[in-house]
Coordinates of C-alpha atoms and ligand atoms in Angstrom, one line a residue:
M300 CA -10.6 41.3 -30.8
K301 CA -9.2 44.2 -28.8
K302 CA -7.5 43.1 -25.6
L303 CA -7.6 45.3 -22.5
K304 CA -5.4 44.7 -19.5
Y305 CA -5.9 46.7 -16.3
I306 CA -4.0 46.6 -13.1
I307 CA -6.4 46.5 -10.2
P308 CA -4.8 47.2 -6.8
I309 CA -6.8 44.7 -4.9
A310 CA -4.0 43.4 -2.8
L311 CA -2.5 46.8 -2.1
G312 CA -4.7 47.6 0.9
I313 CA -4.0 44.2 2.4
S314 CA -0.3 44.5 1.8
L315 CA -0.1 48.0 3.5
F316 CA -2.1 46.7 6.4
S317 CA 0.1 43.7 7.0
C318 CA 3.2 45.9 6.6
Q319 CA 2.0 48.1 9.5
Q320 CA 1.3 45.0 11.5
K321 CA 4.6 43.3 10.8
A322 CA 6.9 46.2 10.2
A323 CA 9.9 44.2 11.4
D324 CA 9.7 41.2 9.0
C325 CA 7.8 42.7 6.0
D326 CA 9.7 44.0 3.0
C327 CA 7.4 46.8 1.9
K328 CA 9.3 47.4 -1.3
D329 CA 7.6 44.3 -2.6
S330 CA 4.0 45.5 -2.0
E331 CA 3.8 47.5 -5.3
E332 CA 4.7 44.3 -7.2
K333 CA 2.0 42.3 -5.3
K334 CA -0.8 44.1 -7.1
E335 CA -3.1 41.7 -8.8
T336 CA -3.3 41.7 -12.6
L337 CA -6.7 40.8 -13.9
D338 CA -7.1 39.8 -17.5
L339 CA -10.1 41.9 -18.7
S340 CA -9.9 41.0 -22.3
E341 CA -13.2 40.8 -24.2
K342 CA -12.6 37.1 -24.7
K343 CA -12.2 36.4 -21.0
L344 CA -15.1 38.5 -20.0
D345 CA -17.3 36.8 -22.6
R346 CA -16.2 33.3 -21.5
F347 CA -17.1 34.0 -17.9
G348 CA -20.3 35.9 -18.8
I349 CA -19.2 39.1 -17.0
T350 CA -21.2 42.0 -18.4
N351 CA -19.5 45.1 -17.1
K352 CA -15.8 45.3 -16.3
D353 CA -16.4 48.5 -14.4
Y354 CA -18.7 46.7 -12.0
L355 CA -16.9 43.5 -10.9
S356 CA -18.4 41.6 -8.0
A357 CA -16.1 40.0 -5.5
A358 CA -17.0 36.6 -7.1
S359 CA -16.2 37.9 -10.6
K360 CA -12.8 39.2 -9.4
R361 CA -12.0 35.8 -7.9
A362 CA -13.0 34.1 -11.1
L363 CA -10.7 36.4 -13.1
Q364 CA -7.9 35.4 -10.6
W365 CA -8.3 31.7 -11.2
K366 CA -5.0 30.5 -12.4
Y367 CA -6.2 27.3 -14.2
V368 CA -9.4 27.4 -16.2
E369 CA -9.1 24.3 -18.4
N370 CA -11.4 21.3 -18.1
D371 CA -9.2 18.3 -18.1
W372 CA -9.3 17.6 -14.3
Y373 CA -13.1 16.8 -14.0
R374 CA -14.2 13.4 -12.8
V375 CA -17.5 11.9 -11.8
F376 CA -17.6 9.0 -9.3
N377 CA -20.1 6.2 -9.7
A378 CA -21.6 4.5 -6.6
M379 CA -19.1 2.3 -4.9
K380 CA -19.4 -1.5 -5.4
P381 CA -18.9 -4.3 -2.9
L382 CA -15.8 -6.6 -3.0
K383 CA -16.0 -10.4 -3.0
G384 CA -14.1 -13.1 -1.2
D385 CA -12.4 -12.3 2.1
L386 CA -12.9 -8.5 1.7
A387 CA -16.7 -8.7 1.4
Y388 CA -18.4 -6.9 4.4
E389 CA -18.1 -9.0 7.5
E390 CA -20.1 -8.2 10.7
G391 CA -17.8 -7.8 13.6
V392 CA -14.7 -6.9 11.6
V393 CA -13.3 -3.5 10.7
R394 CA -11.4 -3.3 7.4
R395 CA -10.6 0.3 6.4
D396 CA -8.1 2.8 5.0
P397 CA -6.8 0.7 2.1
S398 CA -3.3 1.4 0.8
A399 CA -2.7 2.0 -2.8
V400 CA -3.3 -1.1 -5.0
I401 CA -0.1 -2.3 -6.7
K402 CA 0.3 -5.1 -9.3
V403 CA 3.1 -7.6 -8.8
D404 CA 3.6 -10.6 -11.1
G405 CA 0.0 -10.3 -12.4
L406 CA -1.6 -10.1 -8.9
Y407 CA -3.1 -7.0 -7.3
H408 CA -2.0 -6.4 -3.7
V409 CA -3.5 -4.2 -1.0
W410 CA -2.8 -3.5 2.7
Y411 CA -5.3 -2.1 5.2
S412 CA -6.2 -1.5 8.8
R413 CA -8.0 -4.5 10.5
S414 CA -9.5 -4.9 13.9
T415 CA -12.5 -6.7 15.5
G416 CA -15.2 -5.9 17.9
V417 CA -17.3 -2.8 18.8
T418 CA -15.9 0.6 19.5
N419 CA -16.4 1.7 23.2
G420 CA -15.3 5.3 22.8
F421 CA -13.5 7.4 25.4
G422 CA -14.3 8.1 29.1
G423 CA -14.3 4.4 30.1
D424 CA -11.5 2.0 30.7
I425 CA -9.1 3.3 28.0
E426 CA -6.5 0.7 29.0
N427 CA -8.8 -2.1 27.8
D428 CA -11.5 -0.5 25.7
K429 CA -11.4 0.2 22.0
V430 CA -11.7 3.9 21.6
F431 CA -12.1 4.3 17.8
P432 CA -12.7 1.8 15.0
W433 CA -9.0 2.3 14.1
D434 CA -7.8 1.5 17.6
R435 CA -6.3 -1.9 18.3
C436 CA -5.7 -2.4 14.5
T437 CA -2.8 -4.1 12.8
V438 CA -1.9 -3.9 9.1
W439 CA -3.2 -6.8 6.9
H440 CA -2.6 -7.8 3.3
A441 CA -4.8 -9.3 0.6
T442 CA -4.3 -10.3 -3.0
S443 CA -6.6 -10.5 -6.0
E444 CA -6.5 -11.6 -9.7
D445 CA -9.2 -9.2 -10.9
G446 CA -9.5 -6.5 -8.2
W447 CA -12.9 -7.8 -7.2
T448 CA -12.4 -11.1 -5.4
W449 CA -9.7 -10.9 -2.7
K450 CA -7.9 -13.4 -0.5
E451 CA -6.7 -12.2 2.9
D452 CA -3.5 -13.5 4.6
K453 CA -4.0 -15.6 7.7
A454 CA -2.0 -13.3 9.9
P455 CA -1.2 -9.5 10.1
A456 CA 1.6 -8.3 7.8
V457 CA 2.7 -5.8 10.5
P458 CA 1.9 -6.8 14.1
L459 CA 1.9 -4.5 17.2
G460 CA 5.2 -3.7 18.9
K461 CA 6.1 -5.0 22.4
K462 CA 4.5 -3.3 25.4
G463 CA 6.1 0.1 25.9
T464 CA 7.2 0.6 22.3
Y465 CA 5.8 3.4 20.1
D466 CA 3.5 1.1 18.2
D467 CA 2.2 -1.1 21.0
R468 CA -1.5 -0.1 20.8
S469 CA -2.5 0.4 17.1
I470 CA -0.9 0.3 13.7
F471 CA -3.2 1.6 10.9
T472 CA -3.9 3.7 7.8
V473 CA -1.1 2.2 5.8
E474 CA 0.4 3.1 2.4
V475 CA 2.8 1.1 0.2
M476 CA 5.7 2.2 -1.9
E477 CA 7.6 -0.1 -4.3
W478 CA 11.2 1.2 -4.9
D479 CA 14.3 -0.4 -6.2
G480 CA 13.2 -4.0 -5.6
M481 CA 12.0 -3.3 -2.0
Y482 CA 8.5 -2.7 -0.6
Y483 CA 7.9 -0.1 2.1
L484 CA 4.8 0.2 4.3
C485 CA 4.3 3.5 6.2
Y486 CA 1.5 3.8 8.7
Q487 CA 0.1 5.6 11.8
T488 CA 1.1 4.3 15.2
I489 CA -0.3 4.7 18.7
K490 CA 1.4 4.0 22.0
S491 CA -0.9 3.0 24.8
P492 CA -2.9 4.5 26.5
Y493 CA -5.0 5.9 23.7
D494 CA -6.7 9.0 25.0
V495 CA -7.9 12.2 23.3
R496 CA -4.6 14.0 23.9
T497 CA -2.4 11.0 22.8
K498 CA 0.0 12.0 20.1
N499 CA 0.0 10.0 16.9
E500 CA 3.1 9.1 15.0
V501 CA 4.2 7.4 11.8
G502 CA 6.1 4.1 11.5
L503 CA 7.7 2.3 8.6
A504 CA 8.3 -1.4 7.6
W505 CA 10.2 -2.8 4.7
S506 CA 10.6 -6.1 2.9
K507 CA 12.0 -7.6 -0.2
S508 CA 8.7 -9.2 -1.0
P509 CA 5.1 -8.0 -0.8
Y510 CA 4.4 -11.1 1.3
G511 CA 7.0 -10.1 3.9
P512 CA 8.5 -10.7 6.4
W513 CA 8.5 -7.0 7.3
E514 CA 11.2 -5.3 9.3
K515 CA 9.9 -2.4 11.4
S516 CA 11.7 0.9 12.2
V517 CA 12.8 1.0 15.8
E518 CA 11.6 4.6 16.1
P519 CA 8.8 6.5 14.4
I520 CA 9.9 8.1 11.1
L521 CA 7.7 11.2 11.7
K522 CA 6.4 12.8 14.8
P523 CA 4.0 15.7 15.6
A524 CA 5.6 19.1 16.1
D525 CA 6.2 19.6 19.9
N526 CA 5.4 23.3 20.1
G527 CA 1.8 23.2 21.3
V528 CA 1.0 23.5 25.0
W529 CA -2.0 21.9 26.7
R530 CA -3.9 23.8 29.3
G531 CA -4.5 21.7 32.5
E532 CA -4.3 18.0 33.0
E533 CA -7.8 17.0 32.0
Q534 CA -8.0 15.0 28.7
N535 CA -9.6 17.7 26.6
R536 CA -7.9 18.2 23.2
F537 CA -9.5 21.6 22.7
N538 CA -8.1 23.2 25.8
V539 CA -4.7 24.7 25.0
E540 CA -2.4 27.5 26.0
K541 CA -0.9 27.4 22.6
K542 CA -1.9 25.5 19.5
G543 CA 1.5 25.1 17.9
D544 CA 2.1 24.0 14.3
F545 CA -0.6 22.6 12.0
D546 CA 0.7 19.1 13.0
S547 CA 1.3 19.6 16.7
H548 CA -1.1 16.8 17.8
K549 CA -1.2 14.1 15.1
V550 CA 0.7 13.1 11.9
H551 CA -1.7 10.9 9.9
D552 CA -2.3 9.2 6.6
P553 CA 1.3 9.0 5.5
C554 CA 2.1 8.3 1.9
I555 CA 5.7 8.2 0.5
L556 CA 6.3 9.0 -3.2
P557 CA 9.7 8.8 -4.9
Y558 CA 10.1 12.2 -6.5
K559 CA 13.1 14.0 -8.2
G560 CA 15.6 11.6 -6.7
K561 CA 14.2 12.0 -3.1
F562 CA 11.4 10.6 -1.1
Y563 CA 8.4 12.8 -0.3
L564 CA 6.3 11.8 2.7
Y565 CA 2.9 13.5 2.4
Y566 CA 0.8 13.5 5.6
K567 CA -2.2 15.0 7.2
G568 CA -1.6 17.2 10.3
E569 CA -4.0 17.6 13.2
Q570 CA -3.4 20.6 15.5
M571 CA -3.8 20.8 19.2
G572 CA -6.9 22.9 20.0
E573 CA -8.4 22.1 16.6
E574 CA -11.2 24.4 15.6
I575 CA -14.0 24.3 13.1
L576 CA -12.8 26.9 10.6
F577 CA -13.9 28.1 7.2
G578 CA -16.3 25.2 6.6
G579 CA -14.6 22.2 8.1
R580 CA -12.1 20.8 10.6
Q581 CA -8.7 22.5 10.8
I582 CA -7.0 19.8 8.8
R583 CA -4.0 20.5 6.5
H584 CA -1.4 18.5 4.7
G585 CA 2.4 18.7 5.0
V586 CA 5.3 17.0 3.4
A587 CA 8.7 15.8 4.8
V588 CA 11.5 14.9 2.5
A589 CA 14.3 12.3 2.7
D590 CA 17.3 11.2 0.6
N591 CA 16.5 7.5 1.4
P592 CA 13.3 5.7 1.8
K593 CA 14.0 4.9 5.4
G594 CA 14.7 8.5 6.2
P595 CA 15.5 10.7 8.1
Y596 CA 12.5 12.7 6.9
V597 CA 12.8 16.5 7.3
K598 CA 9.6 18.5 7.4
S599 CA 9.4 21.1 4.6
K600 CA 9.7 24.7 5.7
Y601 CA 6.7 25.5 3.5
N602 CA 4.4 23.3 5.6
P603 CA 1.4 23.3 5.7
I604 CA 1.1 22.8 1.9
T605 CA -2.7 22.8 1.8
N606 CA -5.3 24.7 3.7
S607 CA -7.9 21.9 3.4
G608 CA -8.2 18.2 3.0
H609 CA -8.2 14.9 5.0
E610 CA -6.9 11.5 3.8
I611 CA -3.8 11.9 1.6
C612 CA -4.4 11.0 -2.0
V613 CA -1.4 11.9 -4.1
W614 CA 0.1 10.7 -7.4
P615 CA 2.8 11.8 -9.8
V616 CA 1.8 13.3 -13.2
D617 CA 3.3 15.6 -15.7
G618 CA 6.6 16.1 -13.8
G619 CA 4.8 17.2 -10.7
I620 CA 2.6 15.8 -7.9
A621 CA -1.2 15.9 -7.9
S622 CA -3.5 15.6 -5.0
L623 CA -7.2 15.0 -4.4
V624 CA -8.2 17.2 -1.5
T625 CA -11.3 15.9 0.3
T626 CA -13.6 16.3 3.3
D627 CA -12.5 19.4 5.3
G628 CA -11.8 23.1 4.6
P629 CA -12.8 25.6 1.9
E630 CA -10.9 23.8 -0.8
R631 CA -12.3 20.4 -0.2
N632 CA -13.3 18.2 -3.2
T633 CA -10.7 19.7 -5.5
F634 CA -8.0 18.3 -7.6
Q635 CA -4.8 20.2 -7.0
F636 CA -1.4 20.1 -8.8
S637 CA 2.1 21.2 -7.9
P638 CA 4.9 21.4 -10.4
D639 CA 7.4 20.9 -7.5
G640 CA 5.6 18.7 -4.9
I641 CA 5.0 21.6 -2.6
N642 CA 3.1 24.5 -4.2
F643 CA -0.4 23.2 -5.0
E644 CA -3.0 25.1 -7.0
I645 CA -6.6 24.1 -7.7
R646 CA -7.1 22.5 -11.2
G647 CA -10.7 21.3 -10.9
A648 CA -13.5 20.6 -8.5
V649 CA -15.2 17.2 -8.0
K650 CA -18.8 16.5 -7.3
G651 CA -19.2 15.4 -3.7
A652 CA -21.8 12.7 -4.5
N653 CA -20.3 9.2 -4.4
M654 CA -16.8 10.6 -3.9
P655 CA -14.7 8.1 -1.9
H656 CA -12.8 9.8 0.9
A657 CA -10.3 7.2 2.0
I658 CA -8.9 6.4 -1.4
G659 CA -6.4 3.7 -2.1
L660 CA -5.2 4.7 -5.6
N661 CA -4.7 2.0 -8.1
R662 CA -1.0 2.6 -9.0
S663 CA -1.1 0.1 -11.8
I664 CA -3.0 2.8 -13.8
E665 CA -0.7 5.6 -14.9
A666 CA -2.0 9.1 -15.0
T667 CA -0.9 11.0 -18.2
T668 CA -0.5 14.6 -19.1
D669 CA -3.6 14.2 -21.4
N670 CA -5.6 12.5 -18.7
P671 CA -4.1 13.5 -15.4
T672 CA -6.9 11.9 -13.3
K673 CA -6.9 8.6 -15.2
I674 CA -5.6 6.9 -12.0
F675 CA -9.1 7.2 -10.7
D676 CA -10.6 4.8 -13.3
W677 CA -10.9 2.4 -10.4
G678 CA -9.4 1.8 -7.0
L679 CA -10.4 1.0 -3.4
S680 CA -11.8 2.9 -0.5
H681 CA -13.8 2.2 2.7
V682 CA -17.4 2.8 3.6
Y683 CA -19.0 3.0 7.0
N684 CA -21.4 0.1 7.3
S685 CA -21.9 1.4 10.9
W686 CA -19.8 3.4 13.4
H687 CA -18.4 0.1 14.6
Y688 CA -17.7 -1.6 11.3
Q689 CA -16.2 -0.4 8.0
S690 CA -15.5 -2.4 4.9
I691 CA -13.4 -1.9 1.8
M692 CA -15.3 -1.3 -1.5
R693 CA -14.3 -0.6 -5.1
F694 CA -14.8 2.8 -6.6
D695 CA -14.8 3.8 -10.3
S696 CA -15.1 7.1 -12.0
Y697 CA -15.2 8.6 -15.5
R698 CA -13.8 11.7 -17.0
K699 CA -16.4 14.3 -17.9
T700 CA -15.5 17.1 -20.3
S701 CA -18.9 18.2 -21.5
H702 CA -22.4 18.3 -20.1
V703 CA -24.7 16.8 -22.7
A704 CA -28.2 15.4 -22.6
P705 CA -28.3 11.6 -23.5
G706 CA -28.2 11.2 -27.3
A707 CA -27.5 14.9 -28.0
K708 CA -24.3 16.1 -29.8
K709 CA -21.2 16.9 -27.8
P710 CA -19.0 20.0 -28.5
D711 CA -16.9 17.9 -30.8
G712 CA -20.0 17.1 -32.9
K713 CA -20.1 13.4 -31.9
K714 CA -23.2 12.0 -30.3
S715 CA -23.1 11.4 -26.6
K716 CA -24.0 7.9 -25.2
K717 CA -27.6 7.3 -24.6
V718 CA -27.0 6.5 -20.9
Q719 CA -23.8 8.2 -19.7
D720 CA -21.8 11.1 -21.1
N721 CA -18.3 9.7 -20.9
Ligands
LIG10 C1 -9.2 8.7 9.0 C2 -7.7 9.0 8.8 C3 -6.8 8.4 9.9 C4 -7.4 8.7 11.2 C5 -8.6 7.8 11.2 C6 -8.0 6.6 10.7 O1 -10.0 9.6 8.5 O2 -7.5 10.4 8.7 O3 -7.0 7.0 9.8 O4 -6.5 8.4 12.2 O5 -9.5 8.4 10.3

């Protein structure tokens, strides 16, 4: 088949415009090289069903610019299922934001945020009220033989700090890392009072055993950028003189992965003066890197490393780091992959239906190059039983590589299952 390759100067106009805007810091020599190359081979046009290469719609041009067009990153999530034992739904108790599940000596372990009582919200007595379901939480730990029936410890794994310390109000949204015979828990922290402008930080605790005792970092290991400026004294998080970096207000959902001899702390940033933008809240992810698990963690100069997302859900595969980007922004509900832990590209989109959004990955399942989303076979997440109370449930999902009617033949000639194409 004859292959045709054309150079289409899509980006040229944009480059010239931005060169005029930023003459001082733009190297205009590069703009010629920034022209987009579209593969207009007959094979590609036929695969995408594009009739006329001389009349490419904006959508067709975007499709031709997709970098990854394989189908090995597609997953379908089944409805979540309730847990048994101590983690079954309990009226009056918040259990949410489970960590990754790890397996130690034949037992599954999970950590999570736990609090009790109704949420009062803001505007009242914030010294004594509970402003969010994740306010007044501590980190708890539970174990299970089968991943269904869980036994909760009798006391928190990580308690609040003394009055006046950085974690005296709430400790929540925890992740676990096992490294070199030690266990590390990283989590969000709030210092009282908790109002809408309160900055949120990240703390760390470590232990030789998953059962503790846990030693806590004296200071946060990650803080929001301090280059935003509030306007006025009133507690209004939208009222700013300057928004600052993507993480000028809150650093959330921390997750540390050992990677290439260093420790990559992935996190969600919230910006002062947050807007609704491009189909969601202005939430983006960042990464900070350290030589040692306890830090110091230095924020990457490339931050933010996503333009969308919410809770962090990252795992190592194929020599790089993968991420499930959920909930907010134009690239929500996509699997993304970076060969270097920093530069993420979309690899597949996920159906929103049933998709858990506060995922605790099951790190006892290893993702492979052949099946990079295998780690999603099952794991934990939370559901909102009400605004006041959340409970942890179990998700499972299956890989889908063809769309076949029950009983009909799949592309490989084999018959699909009568009930579910797996
Ligand atoms: C979640 C997470 C963080 C937030 C709160 C509890 O969606 O992003 O954990 O602080 O909500």
